[in-house]
mmCIF file of C-alpha atoms in Angstrom:
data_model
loop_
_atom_site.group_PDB
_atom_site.id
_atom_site.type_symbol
_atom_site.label_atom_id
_atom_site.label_comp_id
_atom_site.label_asym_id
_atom_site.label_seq_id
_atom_site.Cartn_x
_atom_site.Cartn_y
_atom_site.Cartn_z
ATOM 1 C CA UNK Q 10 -18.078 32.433 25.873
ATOM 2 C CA UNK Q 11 -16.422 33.730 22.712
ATOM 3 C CA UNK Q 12 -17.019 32.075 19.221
ATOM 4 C CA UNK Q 13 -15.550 32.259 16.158
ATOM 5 C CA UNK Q 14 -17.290 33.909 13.529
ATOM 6 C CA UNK Q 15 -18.666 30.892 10.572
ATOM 7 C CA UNK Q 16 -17.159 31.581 6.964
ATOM 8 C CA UNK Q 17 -18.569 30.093 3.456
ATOM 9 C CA UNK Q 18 -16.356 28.496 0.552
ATOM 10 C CA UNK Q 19 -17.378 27.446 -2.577
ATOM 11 C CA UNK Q 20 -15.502 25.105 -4.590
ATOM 12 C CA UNK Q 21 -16.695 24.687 -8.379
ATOM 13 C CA UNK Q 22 -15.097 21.638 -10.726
ATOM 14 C CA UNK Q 23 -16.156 20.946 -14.136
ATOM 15 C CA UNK Q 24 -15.857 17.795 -16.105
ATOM 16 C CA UNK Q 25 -16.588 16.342 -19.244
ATOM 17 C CA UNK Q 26 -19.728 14.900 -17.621
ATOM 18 C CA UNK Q 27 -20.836 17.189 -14.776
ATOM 19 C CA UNK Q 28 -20.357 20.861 -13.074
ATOM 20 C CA UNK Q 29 -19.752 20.109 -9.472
ATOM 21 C CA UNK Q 30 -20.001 22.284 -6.621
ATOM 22 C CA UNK Q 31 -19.523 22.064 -3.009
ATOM 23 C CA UNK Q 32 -20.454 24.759 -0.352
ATOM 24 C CA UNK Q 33 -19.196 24.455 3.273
ATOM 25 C CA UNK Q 34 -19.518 26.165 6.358
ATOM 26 C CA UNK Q 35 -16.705 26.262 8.612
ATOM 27 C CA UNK Q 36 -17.021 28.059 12.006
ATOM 28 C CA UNK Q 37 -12.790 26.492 12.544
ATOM 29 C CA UNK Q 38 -10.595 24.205 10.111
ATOM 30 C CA UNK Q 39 -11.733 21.977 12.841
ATOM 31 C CA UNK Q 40 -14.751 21.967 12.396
ATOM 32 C CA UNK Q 41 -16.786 22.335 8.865
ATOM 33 C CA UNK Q 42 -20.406 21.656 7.336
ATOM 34 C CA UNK Q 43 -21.204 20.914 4.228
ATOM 35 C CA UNK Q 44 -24.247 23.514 3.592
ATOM 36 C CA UNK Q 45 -25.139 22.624 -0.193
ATOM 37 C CA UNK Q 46 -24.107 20.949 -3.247
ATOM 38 C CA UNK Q 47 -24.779 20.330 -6.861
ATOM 39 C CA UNK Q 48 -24.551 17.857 -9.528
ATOM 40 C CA UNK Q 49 -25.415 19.163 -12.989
ATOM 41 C CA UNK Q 50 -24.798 16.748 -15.665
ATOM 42 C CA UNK Q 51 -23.536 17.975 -18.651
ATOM 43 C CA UNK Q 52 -24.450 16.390 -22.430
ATOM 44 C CA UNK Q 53 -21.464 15.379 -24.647
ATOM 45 C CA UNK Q 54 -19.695 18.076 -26.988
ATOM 46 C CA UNK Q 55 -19.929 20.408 -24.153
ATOM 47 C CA UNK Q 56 -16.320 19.688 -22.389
ATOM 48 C CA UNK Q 57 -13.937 17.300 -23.763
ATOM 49 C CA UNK Q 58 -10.475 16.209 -22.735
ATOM 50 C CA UNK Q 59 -10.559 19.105 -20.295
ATOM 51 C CA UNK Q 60 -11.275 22.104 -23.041
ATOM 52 C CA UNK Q 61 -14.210 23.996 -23.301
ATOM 53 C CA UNK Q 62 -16.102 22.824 -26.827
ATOM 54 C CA UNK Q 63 -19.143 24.602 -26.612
ATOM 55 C CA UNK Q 64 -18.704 28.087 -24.872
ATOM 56 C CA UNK Q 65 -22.407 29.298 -24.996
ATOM 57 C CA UNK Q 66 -23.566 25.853 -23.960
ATOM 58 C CA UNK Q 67 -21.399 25.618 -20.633
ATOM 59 C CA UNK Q 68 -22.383 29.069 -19.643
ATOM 60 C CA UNK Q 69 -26.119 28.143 -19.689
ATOM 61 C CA UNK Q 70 -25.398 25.052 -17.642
ATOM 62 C CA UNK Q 71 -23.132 26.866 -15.233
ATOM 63 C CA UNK Q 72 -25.833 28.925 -14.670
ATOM 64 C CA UNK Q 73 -28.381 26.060 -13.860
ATOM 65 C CA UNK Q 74 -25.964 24.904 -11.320
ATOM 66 C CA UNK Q 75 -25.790 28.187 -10.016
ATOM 67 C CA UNK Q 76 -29.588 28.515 -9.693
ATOM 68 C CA UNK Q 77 -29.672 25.457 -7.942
ATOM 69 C CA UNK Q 78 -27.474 25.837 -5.703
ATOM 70 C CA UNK Q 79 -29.068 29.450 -4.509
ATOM 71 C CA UNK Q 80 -26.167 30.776 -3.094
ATOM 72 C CA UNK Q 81 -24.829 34.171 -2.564
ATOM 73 C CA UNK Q 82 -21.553 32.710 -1.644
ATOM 74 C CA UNK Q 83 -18.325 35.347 -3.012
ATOM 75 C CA UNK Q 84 -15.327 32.908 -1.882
ATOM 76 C CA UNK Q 85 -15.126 30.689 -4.922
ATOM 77 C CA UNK Q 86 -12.477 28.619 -5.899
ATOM 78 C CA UNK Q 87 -12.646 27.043 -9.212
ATOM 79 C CA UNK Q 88 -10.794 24.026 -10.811
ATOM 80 C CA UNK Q 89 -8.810 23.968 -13.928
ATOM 81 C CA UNK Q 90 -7.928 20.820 -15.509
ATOM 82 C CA UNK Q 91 -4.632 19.051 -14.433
ATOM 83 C CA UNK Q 92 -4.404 18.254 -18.753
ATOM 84 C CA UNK Q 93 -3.948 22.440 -18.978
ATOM 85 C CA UNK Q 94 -1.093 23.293 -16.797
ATOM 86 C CA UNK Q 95 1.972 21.866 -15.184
ATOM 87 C CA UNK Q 96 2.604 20.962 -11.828
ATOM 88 C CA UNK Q 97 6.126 21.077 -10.555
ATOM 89 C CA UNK Q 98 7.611 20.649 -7.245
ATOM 90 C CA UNK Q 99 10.952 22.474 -7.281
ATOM 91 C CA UNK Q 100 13.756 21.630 -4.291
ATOM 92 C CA UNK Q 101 14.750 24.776 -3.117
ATOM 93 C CA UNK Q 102 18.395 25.337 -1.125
ATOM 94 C CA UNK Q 103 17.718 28.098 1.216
ATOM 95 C CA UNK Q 104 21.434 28.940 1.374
ATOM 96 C CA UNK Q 105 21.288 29.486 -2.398
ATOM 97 C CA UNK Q 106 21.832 33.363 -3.732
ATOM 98 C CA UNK Q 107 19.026 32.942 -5.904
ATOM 99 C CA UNK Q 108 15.642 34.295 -4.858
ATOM 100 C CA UNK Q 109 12.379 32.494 -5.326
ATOM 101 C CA UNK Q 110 10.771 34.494 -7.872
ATOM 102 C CA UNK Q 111 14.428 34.184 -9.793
ATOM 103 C CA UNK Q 112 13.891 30.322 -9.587
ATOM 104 C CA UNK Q 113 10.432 30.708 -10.833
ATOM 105 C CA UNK Q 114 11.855 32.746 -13.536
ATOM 106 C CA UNK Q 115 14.370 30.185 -14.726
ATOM 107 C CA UNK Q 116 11.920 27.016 -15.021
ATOM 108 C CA UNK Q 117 9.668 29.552 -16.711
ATOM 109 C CA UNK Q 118 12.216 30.581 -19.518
ATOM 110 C CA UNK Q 119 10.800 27.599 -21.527
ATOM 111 C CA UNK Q 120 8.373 29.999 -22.568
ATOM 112 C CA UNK Q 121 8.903 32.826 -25.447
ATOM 113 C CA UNK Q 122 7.362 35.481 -23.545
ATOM 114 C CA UNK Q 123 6.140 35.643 -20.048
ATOM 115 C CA UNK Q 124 3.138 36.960 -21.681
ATOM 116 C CA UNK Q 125 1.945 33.584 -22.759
ATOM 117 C CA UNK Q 126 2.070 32.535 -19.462
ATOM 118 C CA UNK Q 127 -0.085 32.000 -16.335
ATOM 119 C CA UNK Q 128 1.701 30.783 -13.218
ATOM 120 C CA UNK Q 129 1.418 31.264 -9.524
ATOM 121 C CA UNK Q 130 3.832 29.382 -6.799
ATOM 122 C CA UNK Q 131 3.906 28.853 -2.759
ATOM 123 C CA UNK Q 132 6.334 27.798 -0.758
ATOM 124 C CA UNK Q 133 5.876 24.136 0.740
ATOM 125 C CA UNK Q 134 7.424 23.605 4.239
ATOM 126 C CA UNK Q 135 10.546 22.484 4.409
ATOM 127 C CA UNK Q 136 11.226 18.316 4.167
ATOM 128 C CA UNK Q 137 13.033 16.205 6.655
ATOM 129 C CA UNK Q 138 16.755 16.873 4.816
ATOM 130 C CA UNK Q 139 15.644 21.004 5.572
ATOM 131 C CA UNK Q 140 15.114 21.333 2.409
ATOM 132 C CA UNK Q 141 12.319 23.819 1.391
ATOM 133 C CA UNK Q 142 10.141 23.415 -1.931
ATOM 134 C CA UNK Q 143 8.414 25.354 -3.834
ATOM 135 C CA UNK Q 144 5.620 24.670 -5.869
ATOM 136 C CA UNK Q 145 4.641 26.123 -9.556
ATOM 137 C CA UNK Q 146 1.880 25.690 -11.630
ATOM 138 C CA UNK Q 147 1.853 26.903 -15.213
ATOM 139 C CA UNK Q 148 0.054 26.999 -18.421
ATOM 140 C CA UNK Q 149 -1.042 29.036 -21.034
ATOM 141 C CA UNK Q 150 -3.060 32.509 -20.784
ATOM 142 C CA UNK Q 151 -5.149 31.707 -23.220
ATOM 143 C CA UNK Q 152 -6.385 28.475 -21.578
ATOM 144 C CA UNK Q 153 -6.665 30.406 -18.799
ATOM 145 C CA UNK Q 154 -8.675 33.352 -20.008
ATOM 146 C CA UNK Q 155 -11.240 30.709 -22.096
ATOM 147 C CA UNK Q 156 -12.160 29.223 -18.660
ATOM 148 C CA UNK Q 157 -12.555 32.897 -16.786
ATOM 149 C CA UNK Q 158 -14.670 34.094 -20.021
ATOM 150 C CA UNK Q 159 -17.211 31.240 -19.092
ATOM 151 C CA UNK Q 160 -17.313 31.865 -15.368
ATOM 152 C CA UNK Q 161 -17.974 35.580 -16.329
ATOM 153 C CA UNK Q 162 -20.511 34.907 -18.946
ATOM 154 C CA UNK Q 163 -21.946 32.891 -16.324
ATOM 155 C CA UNK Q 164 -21.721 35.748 -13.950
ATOM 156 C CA UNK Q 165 -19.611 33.430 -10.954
ATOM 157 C CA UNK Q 166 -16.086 35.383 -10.127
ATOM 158 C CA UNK Q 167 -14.017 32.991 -8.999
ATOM 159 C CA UNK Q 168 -11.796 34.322 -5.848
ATOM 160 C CA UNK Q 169 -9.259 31.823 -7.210
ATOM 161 C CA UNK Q 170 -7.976 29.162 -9.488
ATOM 162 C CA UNK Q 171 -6.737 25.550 -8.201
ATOM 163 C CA UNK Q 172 -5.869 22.385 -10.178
ATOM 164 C CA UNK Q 173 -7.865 19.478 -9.569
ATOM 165 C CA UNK Q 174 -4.939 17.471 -9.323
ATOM 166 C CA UNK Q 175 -4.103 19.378 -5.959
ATOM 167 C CA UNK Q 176 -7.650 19.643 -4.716
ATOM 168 C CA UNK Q 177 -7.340 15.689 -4.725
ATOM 169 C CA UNK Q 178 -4.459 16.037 -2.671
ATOM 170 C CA UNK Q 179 -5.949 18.599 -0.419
ATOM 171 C CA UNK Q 180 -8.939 16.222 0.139
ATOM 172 C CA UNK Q 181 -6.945 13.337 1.108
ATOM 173 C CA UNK Q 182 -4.741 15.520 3.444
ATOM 174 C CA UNK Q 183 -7.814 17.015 4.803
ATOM 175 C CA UNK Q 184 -8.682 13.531 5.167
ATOM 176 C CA UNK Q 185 -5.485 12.372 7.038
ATOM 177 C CA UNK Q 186 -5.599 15.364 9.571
ATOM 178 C CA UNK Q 187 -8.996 14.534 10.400
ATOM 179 C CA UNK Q 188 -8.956 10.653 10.482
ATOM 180 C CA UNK Q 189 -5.472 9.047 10.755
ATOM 181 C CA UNK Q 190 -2.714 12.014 11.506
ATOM 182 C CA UNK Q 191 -0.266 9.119 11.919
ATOM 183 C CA UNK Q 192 0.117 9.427 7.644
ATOM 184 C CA UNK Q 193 1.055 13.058 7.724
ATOM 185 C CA UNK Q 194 4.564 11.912 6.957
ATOM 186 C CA UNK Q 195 4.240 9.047 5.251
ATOM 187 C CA UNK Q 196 4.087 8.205 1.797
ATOM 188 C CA UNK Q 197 0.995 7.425 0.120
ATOM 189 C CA UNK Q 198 -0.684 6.427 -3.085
ATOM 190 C CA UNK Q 199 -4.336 7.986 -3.572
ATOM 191 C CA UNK Q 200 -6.415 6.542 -6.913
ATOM 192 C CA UNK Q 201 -9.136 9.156 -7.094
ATOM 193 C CA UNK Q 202 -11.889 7.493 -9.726
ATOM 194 C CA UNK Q 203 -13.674 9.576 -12.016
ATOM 195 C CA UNK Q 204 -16.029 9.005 -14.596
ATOM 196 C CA UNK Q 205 -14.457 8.091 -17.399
ATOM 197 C CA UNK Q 206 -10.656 7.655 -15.482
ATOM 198 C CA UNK Q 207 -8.596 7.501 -12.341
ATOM 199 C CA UNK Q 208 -6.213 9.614 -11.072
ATOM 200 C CA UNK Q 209 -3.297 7.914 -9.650
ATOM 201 C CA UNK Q 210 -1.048 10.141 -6.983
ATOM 202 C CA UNK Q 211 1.543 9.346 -4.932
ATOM 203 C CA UNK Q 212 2.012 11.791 -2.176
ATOM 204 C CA UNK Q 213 4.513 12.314 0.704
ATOM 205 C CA UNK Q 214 4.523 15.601 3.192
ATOM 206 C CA UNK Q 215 2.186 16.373 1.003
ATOM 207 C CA UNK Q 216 4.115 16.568 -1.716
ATOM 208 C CA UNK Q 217 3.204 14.930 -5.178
ATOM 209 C CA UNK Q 218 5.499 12.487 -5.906
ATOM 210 C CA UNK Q 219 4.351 11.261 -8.908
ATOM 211 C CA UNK Q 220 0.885 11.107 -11.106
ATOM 212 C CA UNK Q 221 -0.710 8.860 -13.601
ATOM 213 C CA UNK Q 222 -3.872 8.946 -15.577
ATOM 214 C CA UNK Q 223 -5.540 5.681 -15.553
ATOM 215 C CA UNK Q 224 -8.233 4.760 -18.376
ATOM 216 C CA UNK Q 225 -10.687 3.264 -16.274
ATOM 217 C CA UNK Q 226 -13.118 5.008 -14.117
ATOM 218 C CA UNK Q 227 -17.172 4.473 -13.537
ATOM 219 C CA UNK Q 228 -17.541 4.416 -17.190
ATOM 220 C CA UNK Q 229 -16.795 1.073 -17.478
ATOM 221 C CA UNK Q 230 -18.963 -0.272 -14.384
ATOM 222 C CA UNK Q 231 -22.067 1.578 -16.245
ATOM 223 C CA UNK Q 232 -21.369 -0.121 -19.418
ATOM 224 C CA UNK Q 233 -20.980 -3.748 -18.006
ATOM 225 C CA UNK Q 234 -23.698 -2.976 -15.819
ATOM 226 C CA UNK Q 235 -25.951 -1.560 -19.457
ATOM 227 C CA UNK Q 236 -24.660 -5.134 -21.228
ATOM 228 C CA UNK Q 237 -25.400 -7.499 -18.459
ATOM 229 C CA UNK Q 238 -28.909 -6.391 -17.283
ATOM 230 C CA UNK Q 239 -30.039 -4.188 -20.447
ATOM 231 C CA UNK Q 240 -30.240 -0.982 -18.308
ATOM 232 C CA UNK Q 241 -30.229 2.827 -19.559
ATOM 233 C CA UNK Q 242 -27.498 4.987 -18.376
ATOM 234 C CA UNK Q 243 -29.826 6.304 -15.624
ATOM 235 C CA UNK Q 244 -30.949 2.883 -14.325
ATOM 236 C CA UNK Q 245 -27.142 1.837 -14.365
ATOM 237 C CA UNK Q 246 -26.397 4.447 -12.213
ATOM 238 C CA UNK Q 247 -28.935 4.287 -9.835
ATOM 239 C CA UNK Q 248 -28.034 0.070 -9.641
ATOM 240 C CA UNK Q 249 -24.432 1.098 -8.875
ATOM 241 C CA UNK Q 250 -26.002 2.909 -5.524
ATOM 242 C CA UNK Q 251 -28.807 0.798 -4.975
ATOM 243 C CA UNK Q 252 -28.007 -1.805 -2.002
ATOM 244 C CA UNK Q 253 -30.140 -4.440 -3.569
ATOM 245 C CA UNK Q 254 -28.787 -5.692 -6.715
ATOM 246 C CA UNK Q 255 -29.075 -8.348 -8.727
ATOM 247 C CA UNK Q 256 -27.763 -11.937 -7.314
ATOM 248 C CA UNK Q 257 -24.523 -12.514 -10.325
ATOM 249 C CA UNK Q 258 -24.072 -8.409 -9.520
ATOM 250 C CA UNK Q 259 -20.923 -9.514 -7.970
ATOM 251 C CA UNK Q 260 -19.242 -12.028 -10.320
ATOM 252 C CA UNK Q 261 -20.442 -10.868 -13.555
ATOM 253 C CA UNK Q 262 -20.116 -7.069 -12.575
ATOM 254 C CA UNK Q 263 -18.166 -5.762 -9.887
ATOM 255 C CA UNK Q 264 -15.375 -8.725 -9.644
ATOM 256 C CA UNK Q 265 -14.107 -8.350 -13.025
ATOM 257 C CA UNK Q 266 -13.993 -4.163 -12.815
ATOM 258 C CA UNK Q 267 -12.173 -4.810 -9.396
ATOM 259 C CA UNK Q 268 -9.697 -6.891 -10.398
ATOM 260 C CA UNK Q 269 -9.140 -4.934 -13.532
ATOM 261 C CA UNK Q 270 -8.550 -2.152 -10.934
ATOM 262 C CA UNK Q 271 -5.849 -3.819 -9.188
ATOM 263 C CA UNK Q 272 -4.256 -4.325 -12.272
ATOM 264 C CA UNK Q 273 -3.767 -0.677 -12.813
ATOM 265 C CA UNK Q 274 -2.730 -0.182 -9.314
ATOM 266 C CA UNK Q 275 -0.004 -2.867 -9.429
ATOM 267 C CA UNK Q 276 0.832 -1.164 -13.259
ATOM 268 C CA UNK Q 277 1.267 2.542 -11.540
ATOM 269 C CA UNK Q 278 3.282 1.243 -7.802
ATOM 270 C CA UNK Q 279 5.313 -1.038 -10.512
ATOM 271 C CA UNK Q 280 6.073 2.673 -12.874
ATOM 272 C CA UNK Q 281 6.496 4.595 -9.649
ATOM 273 C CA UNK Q 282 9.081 2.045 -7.952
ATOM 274 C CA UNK Q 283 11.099 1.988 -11.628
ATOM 275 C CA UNK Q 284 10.933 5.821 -11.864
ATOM 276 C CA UNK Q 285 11.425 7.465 -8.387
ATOM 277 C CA UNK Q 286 14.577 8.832 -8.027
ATOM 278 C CA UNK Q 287 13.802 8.190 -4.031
ATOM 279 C CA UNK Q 288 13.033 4.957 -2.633
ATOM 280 C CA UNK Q 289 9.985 6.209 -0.592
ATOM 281 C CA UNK Q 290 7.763 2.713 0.349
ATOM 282 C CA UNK Q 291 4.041 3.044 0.054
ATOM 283 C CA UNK Q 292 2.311 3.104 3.643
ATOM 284 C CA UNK Q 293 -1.172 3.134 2.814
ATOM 285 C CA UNK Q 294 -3.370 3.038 -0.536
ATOM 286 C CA UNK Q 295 -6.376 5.501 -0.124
ATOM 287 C CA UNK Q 296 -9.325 4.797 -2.752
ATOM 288 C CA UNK Q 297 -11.213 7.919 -3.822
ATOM 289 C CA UNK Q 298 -14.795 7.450 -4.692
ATOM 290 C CA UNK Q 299 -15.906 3.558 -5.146
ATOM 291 C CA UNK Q 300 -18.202 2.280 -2.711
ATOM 292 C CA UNK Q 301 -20.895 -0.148 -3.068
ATOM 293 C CA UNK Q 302 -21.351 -4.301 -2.106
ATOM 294 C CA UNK Q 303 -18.610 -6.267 -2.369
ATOM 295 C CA UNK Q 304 -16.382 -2.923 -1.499
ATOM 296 C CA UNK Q 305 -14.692 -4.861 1.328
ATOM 297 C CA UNK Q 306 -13.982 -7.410 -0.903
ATOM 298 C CA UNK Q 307 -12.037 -4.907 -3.011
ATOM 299 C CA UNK Q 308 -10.348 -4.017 -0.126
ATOM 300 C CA UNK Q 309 -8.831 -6.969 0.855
ATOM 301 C CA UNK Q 310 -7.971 -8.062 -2.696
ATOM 302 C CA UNK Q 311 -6.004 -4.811 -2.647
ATOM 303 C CA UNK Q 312 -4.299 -5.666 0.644
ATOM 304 C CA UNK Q 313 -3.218 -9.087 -0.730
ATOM 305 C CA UNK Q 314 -2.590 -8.372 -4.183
ATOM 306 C CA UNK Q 315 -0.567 -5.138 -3.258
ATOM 307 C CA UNK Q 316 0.602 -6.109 0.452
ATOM 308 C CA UNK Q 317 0.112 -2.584 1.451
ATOM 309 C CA UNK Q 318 -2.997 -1.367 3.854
ATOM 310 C CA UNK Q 319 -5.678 0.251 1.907
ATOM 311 C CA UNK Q 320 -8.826 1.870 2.564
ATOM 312 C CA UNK Q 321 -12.166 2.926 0.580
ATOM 313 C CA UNK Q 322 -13.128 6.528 1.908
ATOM 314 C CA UNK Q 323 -15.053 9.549 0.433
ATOM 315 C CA UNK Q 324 -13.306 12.735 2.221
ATOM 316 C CA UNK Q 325 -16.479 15.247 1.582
ATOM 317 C CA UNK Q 326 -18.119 12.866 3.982
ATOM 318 C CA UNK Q 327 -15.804 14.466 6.826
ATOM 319 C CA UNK Q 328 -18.239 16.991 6.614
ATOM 320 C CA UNK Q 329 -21.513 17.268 8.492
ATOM 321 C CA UNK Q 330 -24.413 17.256 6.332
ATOM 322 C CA UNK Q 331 -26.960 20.024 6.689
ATOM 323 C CA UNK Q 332 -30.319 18.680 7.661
ATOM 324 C CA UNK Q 333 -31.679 19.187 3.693
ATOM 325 C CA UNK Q 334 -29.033 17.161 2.526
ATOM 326 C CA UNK Q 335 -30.634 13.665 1.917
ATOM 327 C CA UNK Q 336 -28.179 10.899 3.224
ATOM 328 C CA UNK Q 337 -28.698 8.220 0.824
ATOM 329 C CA UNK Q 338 -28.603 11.151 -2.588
ATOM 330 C CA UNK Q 339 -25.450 12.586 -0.777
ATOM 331 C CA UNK Q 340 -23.759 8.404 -0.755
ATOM 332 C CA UNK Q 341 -24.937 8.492 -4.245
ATOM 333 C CA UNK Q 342 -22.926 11.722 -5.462
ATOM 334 C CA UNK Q 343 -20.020 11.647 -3.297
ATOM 335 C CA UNK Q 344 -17.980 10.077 -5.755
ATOM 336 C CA UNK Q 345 -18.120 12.903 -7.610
ATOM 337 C CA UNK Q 346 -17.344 15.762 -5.134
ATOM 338 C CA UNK Q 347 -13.768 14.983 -3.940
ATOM 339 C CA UNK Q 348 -12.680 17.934 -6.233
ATOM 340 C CA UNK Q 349 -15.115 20.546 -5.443
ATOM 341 C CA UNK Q 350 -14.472 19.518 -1.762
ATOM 342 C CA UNK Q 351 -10.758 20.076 -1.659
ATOM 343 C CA UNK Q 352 -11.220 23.276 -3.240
ATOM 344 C CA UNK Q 353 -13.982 24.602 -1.347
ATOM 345 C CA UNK Q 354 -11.410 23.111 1.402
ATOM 346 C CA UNK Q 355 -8.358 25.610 0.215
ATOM 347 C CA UNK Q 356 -10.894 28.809 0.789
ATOM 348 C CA UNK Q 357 -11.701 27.907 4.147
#
């Protein structure tokens, strides 16, 4: 019986609070395990807003993760930070007597020179008018170079560079394949919640329709959680995971964040509807990365606030975990790992 030989990805993010990686294992797209992964917090004035702060600093704590992770892995994809480049989607006639790379040219004449410039494009299949699209990411060289210099110093060599705006996407498409293919073509809006914010998308063929920052992420939880029960940052944290929790956890805690949250999510569908120039309807809300009691709840107050079907998933849980990987920690971190995943996703 013939088998197919198993190859190793590595997809590294870093934040303003953490360095996240993910390693999987996949012997077909079809089939993947996630081998290893890493959560290295990181103190403040390290990362902010996306830029490096402290260069010396990051490359010490790169190299931590990298230690802990004990991995010889060479097929690295890294994140840069959607707040560094632009993402474009660009319709693309293919009767037109312009090339791609003259296309590319023309959105990227913004720019004095092309030496101040770092881009890279791919051609998205074609949409259901036959159009094709192509899409182009951009942003300065010296962004660029200031992120590679810490990898380097670090001694990782990243294979290649992704946004984590599109590993987001790649996660929730790697998500659809795998769990409900029936939303391949239809239009959805994924809230992906970070630490400190959300990332709003709204996706369709998988391409990004429109994005949105949203100030409110896990931040706020931790603080509420810090006022009400005079907790540490540490013991907040490990409340949010813990399945026993205090008895007003609910109303004085998670109630208020949640309906905060569907606030914002009526706020972005509301600035989506008033700013598409296509009238695409929302099929399903995906929500990246909140889980804990009282997450049905938050469900259905989506469902009815919204009147759109809506789930609560964690894509990196797709993957098996390897036997060393402690269930419960792994519940605890996955919040955190949707970007590493996707990109350890795209080297597969």
């Amino acid at each position: 019986m013939a088998t197919t030989s198993s190859r190793q990805s590595l997809g590294i993010s870093i934040t303003d609070k953490s360095i996240n990686m993910v390693l999987l294992n996949a012997r077909s797209l079809n089939q993947f395990r996630l081998e290893k992964y890493v959560v290295v917090p990181l103190p403040k004035n390290i990362v902010g807003n996306g830029s490096i702060e402290n260069h010396e600093e990051l490359v010490a704590y790169l190299q931590q993760a990298k230690q802990k992770l004990q991995s010889n892995c060479r097929n690295i994809t890294a994140a840069i930070s959607q707040k560094q480049v632009s993402v474009q989607f660009l319709d693309r006639d293919p009767n037109t007597e312009y090339t791609e790379e003259e296309q590319i040219m023309a959105e990227l004449s913004q720019y004095d020179s092309l030496d101040e410039v770092s881009y890279d494009y791919q051609k998205i299949d074609a949409n259901d008018q036959g159009k094709e699209c192509l899409l182009l990411v951009n942003g300065k060289r010296d962004d660029v170079n200031i992120l590679m210099d810490v990898y380097t110093d670090a001694g990782i060599i990243p294979s290649q560079m992704d946004v984590d705006l599109m590993a987001i996407m790649n996660s929730a498409i790697t998500w659809i394949n795998f769990r409900q293919p029936e939303l391949t073509n239809k239009c959805v809006a994924v809230f992906n919640i970070d630490y400190s914010e959300t990332q709003a998308i709204i996706m369709c063929h998988g391409k990004l329709l429109y994005k949105q920052e949203i100030n409110l992420g896990y931040d706020h939880l931790m603080q509420s959680l810090r006022r009400n029960y005079q907790l540490t940052e540490e013991e907040a944290w490990n409340m949010l995971y813990n399945p026993s929790k205090p008895e007003d956890y609910n109303t004085a805690v998670a109630q208020p964040f949640q309906q905060q949250f569907i606030q914002e999510i009526q706020r972005v569908l509301q600035f989506y509807f008033t700013s598409a120039s296509q009238e695409n309807e929302i099929d399903e809300i995906l929500i990246f990365g909140y889980g804990n009691k009282g997450a049905n709840e938050f469900t259905e107050s989506i469902i009815q606030q919204t009147r759109i079907p809506a789930q609560q998933i964690n894509p990196v849980l797709l993957a098996q975990p390897s036997d060393n990987i402690p269930q419960a920690k792994l519940l605890q971190d996955s919040s955190l790992l949707t970007v590493p995943f996707g990109l350890a996703i795209r080297g597969l």
